[in-house]
PDB file of C-alpha atoms in Angstrom:
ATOM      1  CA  UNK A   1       0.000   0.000   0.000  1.00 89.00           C
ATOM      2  CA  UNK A   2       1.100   3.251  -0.521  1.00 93.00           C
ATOM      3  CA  UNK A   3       0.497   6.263   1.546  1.00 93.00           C
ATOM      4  CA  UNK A   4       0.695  10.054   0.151  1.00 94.00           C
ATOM      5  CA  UNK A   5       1.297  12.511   2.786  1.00 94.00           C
ATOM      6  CA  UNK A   6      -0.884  15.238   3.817  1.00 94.00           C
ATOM      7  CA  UNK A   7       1.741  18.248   2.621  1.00 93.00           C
ATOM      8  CA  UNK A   8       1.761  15.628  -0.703  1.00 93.00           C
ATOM      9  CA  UNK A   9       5.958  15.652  -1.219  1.00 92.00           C
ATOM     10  CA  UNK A  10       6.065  11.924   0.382  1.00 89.00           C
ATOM     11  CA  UNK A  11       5.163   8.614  -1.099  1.00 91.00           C
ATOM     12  CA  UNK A  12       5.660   6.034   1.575  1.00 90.00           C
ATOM     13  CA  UNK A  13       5.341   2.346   0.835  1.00 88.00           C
ATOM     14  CA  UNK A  14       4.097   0.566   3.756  1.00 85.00           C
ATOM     15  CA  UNK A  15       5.965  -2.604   2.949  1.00 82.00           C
ATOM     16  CA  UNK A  16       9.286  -0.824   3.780  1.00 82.00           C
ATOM     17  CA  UNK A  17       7.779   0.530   6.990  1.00 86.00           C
ATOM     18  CA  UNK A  18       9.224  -1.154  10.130  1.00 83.00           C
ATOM     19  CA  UNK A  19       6.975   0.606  12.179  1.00 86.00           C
ATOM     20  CA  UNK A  20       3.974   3.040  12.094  1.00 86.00           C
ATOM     21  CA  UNK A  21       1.716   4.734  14.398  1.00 91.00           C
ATOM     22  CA  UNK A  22       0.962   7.797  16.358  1.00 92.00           C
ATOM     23  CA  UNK A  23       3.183   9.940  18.356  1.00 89.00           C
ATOM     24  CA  UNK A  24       2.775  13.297  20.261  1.00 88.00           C
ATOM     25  CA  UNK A  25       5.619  15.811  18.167  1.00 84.00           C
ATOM     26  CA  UNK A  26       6.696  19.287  19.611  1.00 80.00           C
ATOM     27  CA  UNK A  27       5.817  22.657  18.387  1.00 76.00           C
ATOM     28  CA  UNK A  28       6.501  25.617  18.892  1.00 67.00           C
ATOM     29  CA  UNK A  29       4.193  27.049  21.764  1.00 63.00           C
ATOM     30  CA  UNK A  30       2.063  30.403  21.396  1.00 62.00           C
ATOM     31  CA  UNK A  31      -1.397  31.397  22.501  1.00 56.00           C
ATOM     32  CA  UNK A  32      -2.935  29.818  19.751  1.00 64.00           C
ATOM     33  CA  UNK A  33      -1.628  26.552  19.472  1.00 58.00           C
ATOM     34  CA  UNK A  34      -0.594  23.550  22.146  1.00 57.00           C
ATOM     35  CA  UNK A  35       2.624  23.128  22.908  1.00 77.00           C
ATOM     36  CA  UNK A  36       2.350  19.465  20.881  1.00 82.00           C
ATOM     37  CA  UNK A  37       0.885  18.353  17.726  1.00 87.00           C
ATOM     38  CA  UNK A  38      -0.581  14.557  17.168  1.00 91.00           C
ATOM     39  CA  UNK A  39       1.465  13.092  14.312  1.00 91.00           C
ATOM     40  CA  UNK A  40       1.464   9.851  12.101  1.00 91.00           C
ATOM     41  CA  UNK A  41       5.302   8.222  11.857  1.00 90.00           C
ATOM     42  CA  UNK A  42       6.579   5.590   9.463  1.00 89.00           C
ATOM     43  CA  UNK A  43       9.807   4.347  11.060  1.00 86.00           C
ATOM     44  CA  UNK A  44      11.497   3.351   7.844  1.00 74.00           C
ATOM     45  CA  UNK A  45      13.712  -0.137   8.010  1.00 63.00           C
ATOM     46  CA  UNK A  46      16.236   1.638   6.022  1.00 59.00           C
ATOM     47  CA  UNK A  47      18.151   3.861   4.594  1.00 54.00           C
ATOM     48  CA  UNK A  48      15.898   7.010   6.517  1.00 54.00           C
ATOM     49  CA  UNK A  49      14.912   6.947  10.540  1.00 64.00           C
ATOM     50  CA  UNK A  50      11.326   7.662   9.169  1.00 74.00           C
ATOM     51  CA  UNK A  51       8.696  10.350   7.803  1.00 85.00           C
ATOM     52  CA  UNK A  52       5.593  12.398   9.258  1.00 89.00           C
ATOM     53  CA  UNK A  53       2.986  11.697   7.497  1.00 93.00           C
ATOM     54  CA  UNK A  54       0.097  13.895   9.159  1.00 93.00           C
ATOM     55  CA  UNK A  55      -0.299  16.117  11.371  1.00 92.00           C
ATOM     56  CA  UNK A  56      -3.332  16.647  13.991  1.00 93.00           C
ATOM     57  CA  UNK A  57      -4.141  18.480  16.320  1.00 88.00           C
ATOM     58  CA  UNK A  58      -6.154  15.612  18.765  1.00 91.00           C
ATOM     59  CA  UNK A  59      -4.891  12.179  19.288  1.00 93.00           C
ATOM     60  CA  UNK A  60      -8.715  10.456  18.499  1.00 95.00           C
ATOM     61  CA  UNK A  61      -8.325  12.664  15.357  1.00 94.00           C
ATOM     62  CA  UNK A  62      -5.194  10.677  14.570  1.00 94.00           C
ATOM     63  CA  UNK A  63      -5.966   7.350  16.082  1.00 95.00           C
ATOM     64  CA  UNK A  64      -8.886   7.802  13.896  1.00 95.00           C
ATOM     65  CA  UNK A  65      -7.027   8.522  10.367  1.00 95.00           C
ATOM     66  CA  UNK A  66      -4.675   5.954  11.553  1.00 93.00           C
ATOM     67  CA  UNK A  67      -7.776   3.173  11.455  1.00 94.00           C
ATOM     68  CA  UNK A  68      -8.852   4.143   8.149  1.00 93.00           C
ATOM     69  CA  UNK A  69      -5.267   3.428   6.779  1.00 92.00           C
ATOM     70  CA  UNK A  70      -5.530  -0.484   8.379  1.00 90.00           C
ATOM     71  CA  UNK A  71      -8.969  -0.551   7.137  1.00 90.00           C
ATOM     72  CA  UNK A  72      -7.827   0.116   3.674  1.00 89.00           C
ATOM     73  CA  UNK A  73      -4.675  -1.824   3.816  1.00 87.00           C
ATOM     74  CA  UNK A  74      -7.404  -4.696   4.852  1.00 86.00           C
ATOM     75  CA  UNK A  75      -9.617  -4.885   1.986  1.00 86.00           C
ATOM     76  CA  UNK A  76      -9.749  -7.395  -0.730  1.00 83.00           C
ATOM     77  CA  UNK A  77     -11.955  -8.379  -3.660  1.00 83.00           C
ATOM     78  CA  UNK A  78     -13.535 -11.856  -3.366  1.00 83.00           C
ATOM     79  CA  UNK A  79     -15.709 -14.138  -5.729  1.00 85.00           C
ATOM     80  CA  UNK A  80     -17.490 -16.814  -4.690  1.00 86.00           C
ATOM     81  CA  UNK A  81     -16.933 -19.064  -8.167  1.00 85.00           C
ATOM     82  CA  UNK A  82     -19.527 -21.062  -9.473  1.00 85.00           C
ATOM     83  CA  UNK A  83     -20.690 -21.989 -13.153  1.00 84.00           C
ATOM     84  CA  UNK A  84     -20.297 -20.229 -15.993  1.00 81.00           C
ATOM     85  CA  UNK A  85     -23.123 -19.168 -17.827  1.00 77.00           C
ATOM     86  CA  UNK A  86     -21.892 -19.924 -21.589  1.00 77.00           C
ATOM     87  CA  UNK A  87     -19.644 -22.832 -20.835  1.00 74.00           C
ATOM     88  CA  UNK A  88     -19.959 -25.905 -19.093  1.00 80.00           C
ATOM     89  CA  UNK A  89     -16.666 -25.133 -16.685  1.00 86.00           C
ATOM     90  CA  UNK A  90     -17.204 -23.739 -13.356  1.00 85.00           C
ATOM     91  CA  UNK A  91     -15.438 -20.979 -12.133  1.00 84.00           C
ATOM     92  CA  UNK A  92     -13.113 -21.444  -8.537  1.00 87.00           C
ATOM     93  CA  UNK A  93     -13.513 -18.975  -5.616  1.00 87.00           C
ATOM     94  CA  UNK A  94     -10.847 -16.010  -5.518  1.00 84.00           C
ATOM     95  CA  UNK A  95      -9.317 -13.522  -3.786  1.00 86.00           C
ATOM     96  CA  UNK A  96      -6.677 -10.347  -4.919  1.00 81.00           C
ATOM     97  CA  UNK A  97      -5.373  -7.614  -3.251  1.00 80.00           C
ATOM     98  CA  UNK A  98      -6.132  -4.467  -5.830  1.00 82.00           C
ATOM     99  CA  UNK A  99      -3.497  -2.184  -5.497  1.00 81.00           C
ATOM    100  CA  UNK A 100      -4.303   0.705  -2.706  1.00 88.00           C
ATOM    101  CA  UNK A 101      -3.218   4.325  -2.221  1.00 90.00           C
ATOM    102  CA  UNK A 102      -4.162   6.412   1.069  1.00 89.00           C
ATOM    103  CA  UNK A 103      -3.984  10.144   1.038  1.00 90.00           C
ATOM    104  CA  UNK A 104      -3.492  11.189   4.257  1.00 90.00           C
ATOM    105  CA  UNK A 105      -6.690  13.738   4.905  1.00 91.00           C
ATOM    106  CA  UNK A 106      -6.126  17.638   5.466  1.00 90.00           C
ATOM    107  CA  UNK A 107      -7.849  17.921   9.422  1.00 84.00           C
TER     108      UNK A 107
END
């Protein structure tokens, strides 16, 4: 799966992420803003340490954006099989994995 980041300059596989999750980041602190941001990390297994892929500013908001990306990652197309309608052959079950691309959402 790949994963487009929300300021769009990254790509990220998720097949060369070691790990990924969510992590409170520092910012800097005014009136207007925490003093910490909510942020989605791909620890890469190599060559980089890793990439932020989002930025939020509550951790449901991220723990939420974070389940839609292992929701997609999840999802597969299935048939059931069964006999053809012009031929005399029936047809096996099946399964594939379609190729899938999150974009991580603005807010």
């Amino acid at each position: 799966m790949l994963i487009i980041s929300q300021d769009r300059m990254t790509v990220v596989n998720l097949d060369a992420v070691a790990r990924f999750g969510v992590s409170a980041i520092p910012v800097s602190a005014s009136a207007s803003r925490p003093d910490y941001e909510w942020a989605i990390l791909a620890d890469m297994s190599r060559p980089v340490n890793g990439a932020v892929l989002g930025r939020y500013t509550s951790k449901e908001r991220a723990i939420d954006v974070l389940q839609e990306i292992t929701t997609g990652y999840q999802k597969y197309i299935f048939g059931e099989g069964g006999p053809l309608a012009r031929r005399e052959l029936y047809a096996p079950p099946f399964a594939f994995d379609p190729p899938k691309v999150y974009t991580m959402p603005e807010e």
